PDB file of C-alpha atoms in Angstrom:
ATOM      1  CA  UNK A  95      14.785 -12.822 -10.264  1.00 36.00           C
ATOM      2  CA  UNK A  96      13.697 -16.390  -9.618  1.00 38.00           C
ATOM      3  CA  UNK A  97      10.660 -18.351 -10.730  1.00 37.00           C
ATOM      4  CA  UNK A  98       8.827 -20.499  -8.213  1.00 41.00           C
ATOM      5  CA  UNK A  99       6.173 -23.072  -8.988  1.00 38.00           C
ATOM      6  CA  UNK A 100       3.426 -23.117  -6.381  1.00 40.00           C
ATOM      7  CA  UNK A 101       0.370 -25.336  -5.976  1.00 38.00           C
ATOM      8  CA  UNK A 102      -2.869 -23.394  -5.504  1.00 38.00           C
ATOM      9  CA  UNK A 103      -4.525 -24.717  -2.349  1.00 37.00           C
ATOM     10  CA  UNK A 104      -7.996 -23.840  -3.604  1.00 36.00           C
ATOM     11  CA  UNK A 105      -8.074 -25.818  -6.847  1.00 37.00           C
ATOM     12  CA  UNK A 106      -4.805 -27.758  -7.034  1.00 40.00           C
ATOM     13  CA  UNK A 107      -3.546 -25.846 -10.076  1.00 40.00           C
ATOM     14  CA  UNK A 108       0.132 -25.098 -10.400  1.00 38.00           C
ATOM     15  CA  UNK A 109       1.160 -21.554 -11.158  1.00 39.00           C
ATOM     16  CA  UNK A 110       4.460 -19.757 -11.573  1.00 40.00           C
ATOM     17  CA  UNK A 111       5.388 -16.959  -9.193  1.00 39.00           C
ATOM     18  CA  UNK A 112       8.142 -14.449  -9.694  1.00 39.00           C
ATOM     19  CA  UNK A 113      10.361 -13.939  -6.658  1.00 41.00           C
ATOM     20  CA  UNK A 114      12.378 -10.853  -5.847  1.00 40.00           C
ATOM     21  CA  UNK A 115      14.212 -12.389  -2.898  1.00 39.00           C
ATOM     22  CA  UNK A 116      17.608 -11.969  -4.558  1.00 38.00           C
ATOM     23  CA  UNK A 117      16.814  -8.300  -5.236  1.00 42.00           C
ATOM     24  CA  UNK A 118      15.815  -7.851  -1.580  1.00 45.00           C
ATOM     25  CA  UNK A 119      19.249  -8.923  -0.394  1.00 39.00           C
ATOM     26  CA  UNK A 120      20.819  -6.326  -2.683  1.00 44.00           C
ATOM     27  CA  UNK A 121      18.695  -3.491  -1.270  1.00 50.00           C
ATOM     28  CA  UNK A 122      20.307  -3.753   2.178  1.00 34.00           C
ATOM     29  CA  UNK A 123      17.564  -2.452   4.458  1.00 35.00           C
ATOM     30  CA  UNK A 124      15.046  -4.916   3.055  1.00 42.00           C
ATOM     31  CA  UNK A 125      12.569  -5.158   0.250  1.00 85.00           C
ATOM     32  CA  UNK A 126       9.222  -3.544   0.962  1.00 89.00           C
ATOM     33  CA  UNK A 127       7.505  -5.257  -1.976  1.00 88.00           C
ATOM     34  CA  UNK A 128       8.563  -8.759  -0.923  1.00 89.00           C
ATOM     35  CA  UNK A 129       7.880  -8.111   2.769  1.00 90.00           C
ATOM     36  CA  UNK A 130       4.444  -6.578   2.146  1.00 89.00           C
ATOM     37  CA  UNK A 131       3.624  -9.487  -0.136  1.00 87.00           C
ATOM     38  CA  UNK A 132       4.516 -11.890   2.674  1.00 90.00           C
ATOM     39  CA  UNK A 133       2.277 -10.003   5.134  1.00 90.00           C
ATOM     40  CA  UNK A 134      -0.677 -10.132   2.712  1.00 89.00           C
ATOM     41  CA  UNK A 135      -0.027 -13.807   1.922  1.00 87.00           C
ATOM     42  CA  UNK A 136       0.113 -14.608   5.671  1.00 89.00           C
ATOM     43  CA  UNK A 137      -3.280 -12.979   6.246  1.00 88.00           C
ATOM     44  CA  UNK A 138      -4.720 -14.891   3.287  1.00 83.00           C
ATOM     45  CA  UNK A 139      -3.434 -18.205   4.668  1.00 89.00           C
ATOM     46  CA  UNK A 140      -4.754 -17.445   8.182  1.00 87.00           C
ATOM     47  CA  UNK A 141      -8.231 -16.491   6.947  1.00 82.00           C
ATOM     48  CA  UNK A 142      -8.350 -19.447   4.590  1.00 81.00           C
ATOM     49  CA  UNK A 143      -7.422 -21.824   7.435  1.00 82.00           C
ATOM     50  CA  UNK A 144      -9.867 -20.282   9.919  1.00 81.00           C
ATOM     51  CA  UNK A 145     -12.831 -19.451   7.708  1.00 73.00           C
ATOM     52  CA  UNK A 146     -12.303 -21.475   4.543  1.00 73.00           C
ATOM     53  CA  UNK A 147     -12.416 -18.367   2.367  1.00 66.00           C
ATOM     54  CA  UNK A 148      -9.932 -16.236   0.455  1.00 68.00           C
ATOM     55  CA  UNK A 149     -12.002 -13.059   0.891  1.00 74.00           C
ATOM     56  CA  UNK A 150      -9.715 -11.030   3.126  1.00 82.00           C
ATOM     57  CA  UNK A 151      -8.771  -7.765   1.404  1.00 90.00           C
ATOM     58  CA  UNK A 152     -10.036  -5.517   4.218  1.00 89.00           C
ATOM     59  CA  UNK A 153      -8.086  -7.465   6.857  1.00 89.00           C
ATOM     60  CA  UNK A 154      -4.958  -7.403   4.678  1.00 92.00           C
ATOM     61  CA  UNK A 155      -5.258  -3.621   4.304  1.00 93.00           C
ATOM     62  CA  UNK A 156      -5.526  -3.155   8.085  1.00 92.00           C
ATOM     63  CA  UNK A 157      -2.540  -5.405   8.728  1.00 93.00           C
ATOM     64  CA  UNK A 158      -0.458  -3.776   5.992  1.00 95.00           C
ATOM     65  CA  UNK A 159      -1.123  -0.309   7.428  1.00 96.00           C
ATOM     66  CA  UNK A 160      -0.117  -1.522  10.900  1.00 95.00           C
ATOM     67  CA  UNK A 161       2.969  -3.235   9.466  1.00 95.00           C
ATOM     68  CA  UNK A 162       3.941  -0.117   7.447  1.00 96.00           C
ATOM     69  CA  UNK A 163       3.649   2.088  10.543  1.00 97.00           C
ATOM     70  CA  UNK A 164       5.833  -0.345  12.510  1.00 95.00           C
ATOM     71  CA  UNK A 165       8.408  -0.571   9.701  1.00 94.00           C
ATOM     72  CA  UNK A 166       8.607   3.169   9.108  1.00 95.00           C
ATOM     73  CA  UNK A 167       7.332   2.946   5.548  1.00 96.00           C
ATOM     74  CA  UNK A 168       3.991   4.711   6.137  1.00 97.00           C
ATOM     75  CA  UNK A 169       3.706   8.154   4.546  1.00 97.00           C
ATOM     76  CA  UNK A 170       1.337  10.417   6.452  1.00 96.00           C
ATOM     77  CA  UNK A 171       1.882  13.486   4.289  1.00 96.00           C
ATOM     78  CA  UNK A 172       1.207  13.180   0.552  1.00 95.00           C
ATOM     79  CA  UNK A 173       2.853  16.556  -0.158  1.00 95.00           C
ATOM     80  CA  UNK A 174       6.246  14.880   0.232  1.00 94.00           C
ATOM     81  CA  UNK A 175       5.539  12.977  -3.010  1.00 96.00           C
ATOM     82  CA  UNK A 176       5.590  16.212  -5.013  1.00 96.00           C
ATOM     83  CA  UNK A 177       2.851  17.885  -6.999  1.00 95.00           C
ATOM     84  CA  UNK A 178      -0.467  16.113  -7.631  1.00 95.00           C
ATOM     85  CA  UNK A 179      -0.466  15.160 -11.306  1.00 90.00           C
ATOM     86  CA  UNK A 180      -3.543  13.099 -12.202  1.00 92.00           C
ATOM     87  CA  UNK A 181      -6.030  10.492 -11.055  1.00 92.00           C
ATOM     88  CA  UNK A 182      -6.568   7.308 -13.057  1.00 89.00           C
ATOM     89  CA  UNK A 183      -8.820   4.366 -12.366  1.00 87.00           C
ATOM     90  CA  UNK A 184      -6.596   2.833  -9.669  1.00 89.00           C
ATOM     91  CA  UNK A 185      -3.741   5.322  -9.212  1.00 94.00           C
ATOM     92  CA  UNK A 186      -3.442   8.797  -7.808  1.00 97.00           C
ATOM     93  CA  UNK A 187      -0.240  10.175  -9.366  1.00 96.00           C
ATOM     94  CA  UNK A 188       2.259  12.801  -8.288  1.00 97.00           C
ATOM     95  CA  UNK A 189       5.310  14.165 -10.056  1.00 95.00           C
ATOM     96  CA  UNK A 190       8.313  14.276  -7.753  1.00 94.00           C
ATOM     97  CA  UNK A 191       9.727  17.608  -6.618  1.00 92.00           C
ATOM     98  CA  UNK A 192      12.772  17.168  -8.876  1.00 91.00           C
ATOM     99  CA  UNK A 193      10.518  15.967 -11.745  1.00 92.00           C
ATOM    100  CA  UNK A 194      12.497  12.761 -12.305  1.00 93.00           C
ATOM    101  CA  UNK A 195       9.946  10.296 -10.935  1.00 94.00           C
ATOM    102  CA  UNK A 196       6.238   9.596 -10.918  1.00 94.00           C
ATOM    103  CA  UNK A 197       4.810   8.511  -7.577  1.00 97.00           C
ATOM    104  CA  UNK A 198       1.664   6.377  -7.788  1.00 97.00           C
ATOM    105  CA  UNK A 199      -0.702   5.676  -4.927  1.00 98.00           C
ATOM    106  CA  UNK A 200      -2.392   2.445  -6.009  1.00 97.00           C
ATOM    107  CA  UNK A 201      -5.658   1.800  -4.166  1.00 95.00           C
ATOM    108  CA  UNK A 202      -5.804  -1.950  -4.955  1.00 94.00           C
ATOM    109  CA  UNK A 203      -9.039  -1.466  -6.899  1.00 91.00           C
ATOM    110  CA  UNK A 204      -8.250  -4.358  -9.260  1.00 89.00           C
ATOM    111  CA  UNK A 205      -7.087  -6.788  -6.590  1.00 86.00           C
ATOM    112  CA  UNK A 206     -10.347  -8.691  -6.179  1.00 81.00           C
ATOM    113  CA  UNK A 207     -10.939 -10.049  -2.676  1.00 85.00           C
ATOM    114  CA  UNK A 208      -7.304 -10.353  -1.587  1.00 84.00           C
ATOM    115  CA  UNK A 209      -4.098  -8.484  -2.311  1.00 91.00           C
ATOM    116  CA  UNK A 210      -1.730 -11.307  -3.206  1.00 89.00           C
ATOM    117  CA  UNK A 211      -2.483 -10.871  -6.922  1.00 90.00           C
ATOM    118  CA  UNK A 212      -1.470  -7.189  -6.696  1.00 94.00           C
ATOM    119  CA  UNK A 213       2.021  -8.019  -5.456  1.00 93.00           C
ATOM    120  CA  UNK A 214       2.432 -10.751  -8.070  1.00 92.00           C
ATOM    121  CA  UNK A 215       1.305  -8.274 -10.741  1.00 92.00           C
ATOM    122  CA  UNK A 216       3.989  -5.771  -9.664  1.00 94.00           C
ATOM    123  CA  UNK A 217       6.665  -8.492  -9.727  1.00 92.00           C
ATOM    124  CA  UNK A 218       5.537  -9.571 -13.204  1.00 94.00           C
ATOM    125  CA  UNK A 219       5.601  -5.973 -14.447  1.00 93.00           C
ATOM    126  CA  UNK A 220       9.162  -5.571 -13.163  1.00 92.00           C
ATOM    127  CA  UNK A 221      10.212  -8.818 -14.834  1.00 92.00           C
ATOM    128  CA  UNK A 222       8.749  -7.981 -18.252  1.00 91.00           C
ATOM    129  CA  UNK A 223       9.352  -4.216 -18.205  1.00 89.00           C
ATOM    130  CA  UNK A 224      12.701  -4.025 -16.452  1.00 87.00           C
ATOM    131  CA  UNK A 225      13.591  -0.730 -18.164  1.00 86.00           C
ATOM    132  CA  UNK A 226      10.763   1.021 -16.273  1.00 88.00           C
ATOM    133  CA  UNK A 227      10.212  -0.961 -13.075  1.00 92.00           C
ATOM    134  CA  UNK A 228       8.017  -0.100 -10.124  1.00 94.00           C
ATOM    135  CA  UNK A 229       9.844   0.520  -6.867  1.00 94.00           C
ATOM    136  CA  UNK A 230       7.572   0.072  -3.894  1.00 95.00           C
ATOM    137  CA  UNK A 231       8.538   2.512  -1.140  1.00 96.00           C
ATOM    138  CA  UNK A 232       5.687   2.016   1.309  1.00 96.00           C
ATOM    139  CA  UNK A 233       2.044   2.791   1.961  1.00 97.00           C
ATOM    140  CA  UNK A 234      -0.120   5.904   2.378  1.00 98.00           C
ATOM    141  CA  UNK A 235      -3.733   7.025   2.240  1.00 97.00           C
ATOM    142  CA  UNK A 236      -4.933   8.650  -0.956  1.00 96.00           C
ATOM    143  CA  UNK A 237      -7.190  11.717  -1.146  1.00 95.00           C
ATOM    144  CA  UNK A 238     -10.203   9.437  -0.546  1.00 94.00           C
ATOM    145  CA  UNK A 239      -8.668   8.039   2.655  1.00 95.00           C
ATOM    146  CA  UNK A 240      -8.005   4.576   1.189  1.00 95.00           C
ATOM    147  CA  UNK A 241      -4.853   2.631   2.074  1.00 96.00           C
ATOM    148  CA  UNK A 242      -2.609   2.542  -1.002  1.00 97.00           C
ATOM    149  CA  UNK A 243       0.689   1.067  -2.083  1.00 97.00           C
ATOM    150  CA  UNK A 244       3.202   3.811  -2.905  1.00 97.00           C
ATOM    151  CA  UNK A 245       5.007   2.970  -6.132  1.00 96.00           C
ATOM    152  CA  UNK A 246       7.704   4.999  -7.853  1.00 96.00           C
ATOM    153  CA  UNK A 247       8.716   4.907 -11.518  1.00 93.00           C
ATOM    154  CA  UNK A 248      11.079   7.038 -13.572  1.00 91.00           C
ATOM    155  CA  UNK A 249       9.325   9.990 -15.211  1.00 88.00           C
ATOM    156  CA  UNK A 250       9.590   9.702 -18.966  1.00 83.00           C
ATOM    157  CA  UNK A 251       9.074  13.017 -20.727  1.00 78.00           C
ATOM    158  CA  UNK A 252       7.332  12.937 -24.084  1.00 74.00           C
ATOM    159  CA  UNK A 253       6.513   9.250 -23.751  1.00 72.00           C
ATOM    160  CA  UNK A 254       4.795   7.240 -26.451  1.00 81.00           C
ATOM    161  CA  UNK A 255       3.484   3.703 -26.654  1.00 82.00           C
ATOM    162  CA  UNK A 256       5.992   1.030 -27.668  1.00 82.00           C
ATOM    163  CA  UNK A 257       5.534  -0.656 -31.006  1.00 88.00           C
ATOM    164  CA  UNK A 258       5.249  -4.473 -31.013  1.00 88.00           C
ATOM    165  CA  UNK A 259       8.742  -4.632 -32.540  1.00 88.00           C
ATOM    166  CA  UNK A 260      10.179  -2.700 -29.573  1.00 84.00           C
ATOM    167  CA  UNK A 261       8.780  -5.061 -26.926  1.00 82.00           C
ATOM    168  CA  UNK A 262      11.333  -7.803 -26.180  1.00 78.00           C
ATOM    169  CA  UNK A 263      10.159 -11.401 -26.197  1.00 77.00           C
ATOM    170  CA  UNK A 264      10.965 -13.442 -23.079  1.00 69.00           C
TER     171      UNK A 264
END
């Protein structure tokens, strides 16, 4: 995983971004997370250039759904994720049919007015918690009809919170 320093066009601040480009090459068919992030970033840049605003979440969601349908990573049937498990504040969760994975439909609730922060958040999670990474497999609508990212993680039976001593420092 690579770090990139990027200048924020809104306020001139520099920020670090985590890139998964090297991981994409290793996945063969392409990396949905990196590609979806690029689609959302492209919409943000277009709207910012045309309208001078970064408020574009609804347009990004429409474009991501269209892109996912074109790329074959749109899931029209939630039953293929397994059995409905629970609903949290931003995720609808399913336990896979073989009970080895948790499938999360994230509705982007905490992504403010554009989705670029969501994709950066997933990349950061995977960097810091590489023993339990998210694997983005596509997009779907949740039970409320909202476009969601479909994320998969290993199912950990009898899980508990990590102690501060167990969390590695980076």
